């Protein structure tokens, strides 16, 4: 993924603290890729049950059984996260553009006005889709999972961390 990473000019690194919240941290340019890559990897680990690999062809399967397909929303959210963190590729951009939000926005625009009577200019249509997606992005999580800012307190005295239990 290193070849897909486009490092931002600033030293601020976006850090995902929960499914819906982020913060920034100042890190060296050398750490930018590592931190951002690990966040995409952690997303994949959190959601791997919803993203099984594509089923193989029937000829390669010993038993023909129904296998779950990857959850489209989860895959698109992972692509959106990767894009937001600075990873660029045609696959990522295709997944971002194929997002369920984009499909819903396109359908809403096309169904809002009777086809044959109304139409949208092609160059304006995608801008309108983007505006509707922006509206979707204003949704606030119902019960935002709060996570502590720091998982470990690095100012803790070493004697407190490295000792026998004091029960």
CSV table of C-alpha atoms in Angstrom, one decimal:
chain,number,residue,atom,x,y,z
A,1,UNK,CA,0.0,0.0,0.0
A,2,UNK,CA,3.0,2.3,0.2
A,3,UNK,CA,2.8,3.0,-3.5
A,4,UNK,CA,-0.9,4.2,-3.0
A,5,UNK,CA,-0.1,6.6,-0.2
A,6,UNK,CA,0.0,10.3,-0.9
A,7,UNK,CA,1.6,12.0,2.1
A,8,UNK,CA,0.0,15.3,3.1
A,9,UNK,CA,2.4,18.3,3.3
A,10,UNK,CA,1.5,19.0,6.9
A,11,UNK,CA,2.7,17.0,9.9
A,12,UNK,CA,-0.8,16.6,11.2
A,13,UNK,CA,-2.0,13.0,11.1
A,14,UNK,CA,-5.6,12.0,11.2
A,15,UNK,CA,-6.3,9.4,13.9
A,16,UNK,CA,-9.6,7.5,14.1
A,17,UNK,CA,-10.7,7.3,17.8
A,18,UNK,CA,-14.0,5.6,17.2
A,19,UNK,CA,-16.2,4.5,14.3
A,20,UNK,CA,-17.3,8.1,13.8
A,21,UNK,CA,-14.8,10.4,15.4
A,22,UNK,CA,-11.3,11.5,14.6
A,23,UNK,CA,-8.6,13.6,16.1
A,24,UNK,CA,-5.3,14.9,14.8
A,25,UNK,CA,-1.8,14.4,16.1
A,26,UNK,CA,1.5,15.9,15.1
A,27,UNK,CA,3.9,13.1,13.8
A,28,UNK,CA,7.0,13.0,11.8
A,29,UNK,CA,6.7,12.5,8.0
A,30,UNK,CA,8.3,9.0,8.5
A,31,UNK,CA,5.4,8.0,10.8
A,32,UNK,CA,2.6,9.3,8.6
A,33,UNK,CA,2.4,6.1,6.4
A,34,UNK,CA,2.7,3.7,9.3
A,35,UNK,CA,-0.1,5.3,11.4
A,36,UNK,CA,-2.5,5.7,8.5
A,37,UNK,CA,-1.8,2.1,7.2
A,38,UNK,CA,-2.4,0.6,10.6
A,39,UNK,CA,-5.7,2.4,10.9
A,40,UNK,CA,-6.9,0.8,7.7
A,41,UNK,CA,-5.6,-2.5,8.9
A,42,UNK,CA,-7.4,-2.1,12.2
A,43,UNK,CA,-10.7,-1.3,10.4
A,44,UNK,CA,-10.3,-4.5,8.4
A,45,UNK,CA,-9.7,-6.5,11.6
A,46,UNK,CA,-12.7,-4.9,13.3
A,47,UNK,CA,-15.0,-5.7,10.4
A,48,UNK,CA,-13.6,-8.9,8.9
A,49,UNK,CA,-16.7,-11.0,9.5
A,50,UNK,CA,-18.6,-8.5,7.3
A,51,UNK,CA,-16.0,-8.7,4.5
A,52,UNK,CA,-15.4,-12.4,3.5
A,53,UNK,CA,-13.3,-13.0,0.4
A,54,UNK,CA,-15.2,-13.3,-2.9
A,55,UNK,CA,-16.4,-16.8,-3.5
A,56,UNK,CA,-14.3,-18.9,-5.8
A,57,UNK,CA,-15.7,-20.3,-9.0
A,58,UNK,CA,-18.0,-23.4,-8.6
A,59,UNK,CA,-15.4,-25.6,-10.3
A,60,UNK,CA,-12.9,-24.8,-7.5
A,61,UNK,CA,-15.3,-25.6,-4.7
A,62,UNK,CA,-15.7,-29.1,-3.4
A,63,UNK,CA,-19.1,-28.4,-1.9
A,64,UNK,CA,-21.4,-26.0,-3.5
A,65,UNK,CA,-22.8,-23.9,-0.6
A,66,UNK,CA,-24.1,-20.4,-0.2
A,67,UNK,CA,-21.4,-18.2,1.0
A,68,UNK,CA,-22.0,-14.8,2.3
A,69,UNK,CA,-21.0,-11.8,0.2
A,70,UNK,CA,-19.1,-8.9,1.6
A,71,UNK,CA,-21.3,-6.2,3.1
A,72,UNK,CA,-21.2,-3.4,0.5
A,73,UNK,CA,-21.6,-0.6,3.1
A,74,UNK,CA,-18.7,-1.9,5.2
A,75,UNK,CA,-16.4,-2.3,2.2
A,76,UNK,CA,-17.3,1.2,1.0
A,77,UNK,CA,-16.7,2.7,4.4
A,78,UNK,CA,-13.2,1.0,4.5
A,79,UNK,CA,-12.5,2.6,1.1
A,80,UNK,CA,-13.7,6.0,2.3
A,81,UNK,CA,-11.5,5.7,5.4
A,82,UNK,CA,-8.5,4.8,3.3
A,83,UNK,CA,-9.2,7.7,0.9
A,84,UNK,CA,-9.6,10.1,3.9
A,85,UNK,CA,-6.3,8.9,5.3
A,86,UNK,CA,-4.4,9.6,2.0
A,87,UNK,CA,-4.5,6.3,0.1
A,88,UNK,CA,-5.2,6.7,-3.6
A,89,UNK,CA,-5.9,4.0,-6.2
A,90,UNK,CA,-8.4,3.3,-8.9
A,91,UNK,CA,-9.9,0.5,-6.8
A,92,UNK,CA,-10.3,2.8,-3.8
A,93,UNK,CA,-11.9,5.6,-5.9
A,94,UNK,CA,-14.3,3.1,-7.6
A,95,UNK,CA,-15.4,1.8,-4.1
A,96,UNK,CA,-15.9,5.3,-2.8
A,97,UNK,CA,-17.9,6.2,-5.9
A,98,UNK,CA,-20.0,3.0,-5.6
A,99,UNK,CA,-20.9,3.8,-2.0
A,100,UNK,CA,-24.5,3.1,-0.9
A,101,UNK,CA,-24.9,6.8,-0.1
A,102,UNK,CA,-24.1,7.6,-3.7
A,103,UNK,CA,-26.5,5.0,-5.0
A,104,UNK,CA,-29.3,6.3,-2.7
A,105,UNK,CA,-28.6,10.0,-3.8
A,106,UNK,CA,-28.6,9.1,-7.5
A,107,UNK,CA,-31.9,7.2,-7.1
A,108,UNK,CA,-33.5,10.0,-5.1
A,109,UNK,CA,-32.6,12.6,-7.8
A,110,UNK,CA,-33.9,10.3,-10.6
A,111,UNK,CA,-37.1,9.5,-8.8
A,112,UNK,CA,-37.8,13.0,-7.5
A,113,UNK,CA,-38.8,14.3,-10.9
A,114,UNK,CA,-40.8,12.4,-13.6
A,115,UNK,CA,-38.4,11.0,-16.3
A,116,UNK,CA,-39.3,12.3,-19.7
A,117,UNK,CA,-40.6,15.5,-18.3
A,118,UNK,CA,-37.5,16.6,-16.4
A,119,UNK,CA,-33.9,15.9,-16.8
A,120,UNK,CA,-30.6,16.9,-15.2
A,121,UNK,CA,-27.6,18.3,-17.1
A,122,UNK,CA,-24.9,15.6,-16.9
A,123,UNK,CA,-22.2,17.9,-15.4
A,124,UNK,CA,-24.7,19.2,-12.8
A,125,UNK,CA,-26.0,15.7,-11.9
A,126,UNK,CA,-22.8,14.5,-10.1
A,127,UNK,CA,-22.5,17.8,-8.2
A,128,UNK,CA,-26.1,17.4,-7.0
A,129,UNK,CA,-25.3,13.8,-5.9
A,130,UNK,CA,-22.3,15.1,-4.0
A,131,UNK,CA,-24.5,17.7,-2.2
A,132,UNK,CA,-26.9,15.0,-1.1
A,133,UNK,CA,-24.1,12.9,0.2
A,134,UNK,CA,-22.9,15.9,2.2
A,135,UNK,CA,-26.3,16.0,3.8
A,136,UNK,CA,-26.0,12.3,4.7
A,137,UNK,CA,-22.6,13.0,6.3
A,138,UNK,CA,-24.3,15.5,8.7
A,139,UNK,CA,-25.9,12.5,10.5
A,140,UNK,CA,-24.8,12.2,14.1
A,141,UNK,CA,-24.3,8.7,15.5
A,142,UNK,CA,-27.1,7.7,17.8
A,143,UNK,CA,-24.9,6.4,20.6
A,144,UNK,CA,-21.4,7.5,19.8
A,145,UNK,CA,-19.0,5.2,21.5
A,146,UNK,CA,-16.6,7.3,23.4
A,147,UNK,CA,-13.1,6.3,23.7
A,148,UNK,CA,-10.4,7.7,25.9
A,149,UNK,CA,-8.0,10.1,24.3
A,150,UNK,CA,-5.0,8.1,25.4
A,151,UNK,CA,-5.1,4.4,25.9
A,152,UNK,CA,-2.1,4.4,28.1
A,153,UNK,CA,-0.9,7.1,30.5
A,154,UNK,CA,2.8,7.5,29.6
A,155,UNK,CA,3.4,9.7,32.6
A,156,UNK,CA,2.9,6.8,35.0
A,157,UNK,CA,5.9,6.1,37.2
A,158,UNK,CA,7.8,3.1,36.1
A,159,UNK,CA,7.7,1.6,39.6
A,160,UNK,CA,3.9,1.5,39.3
A,161,UNK,CA,4.0,-0.3,36.0
A,162,UNK,CA,6.8,-2.8,36.7
A,163,UNK,CA,6.2,-4.4,40.0
A,164,UNK,CA,4.6,-7.3,41.8
A,165,UNK,CA,0.9,-7.1,42.6
A,166,UNK,CA,0.1,-5.2,45.8
A,167,UNK,CA,-3.0,-7.0,47.0
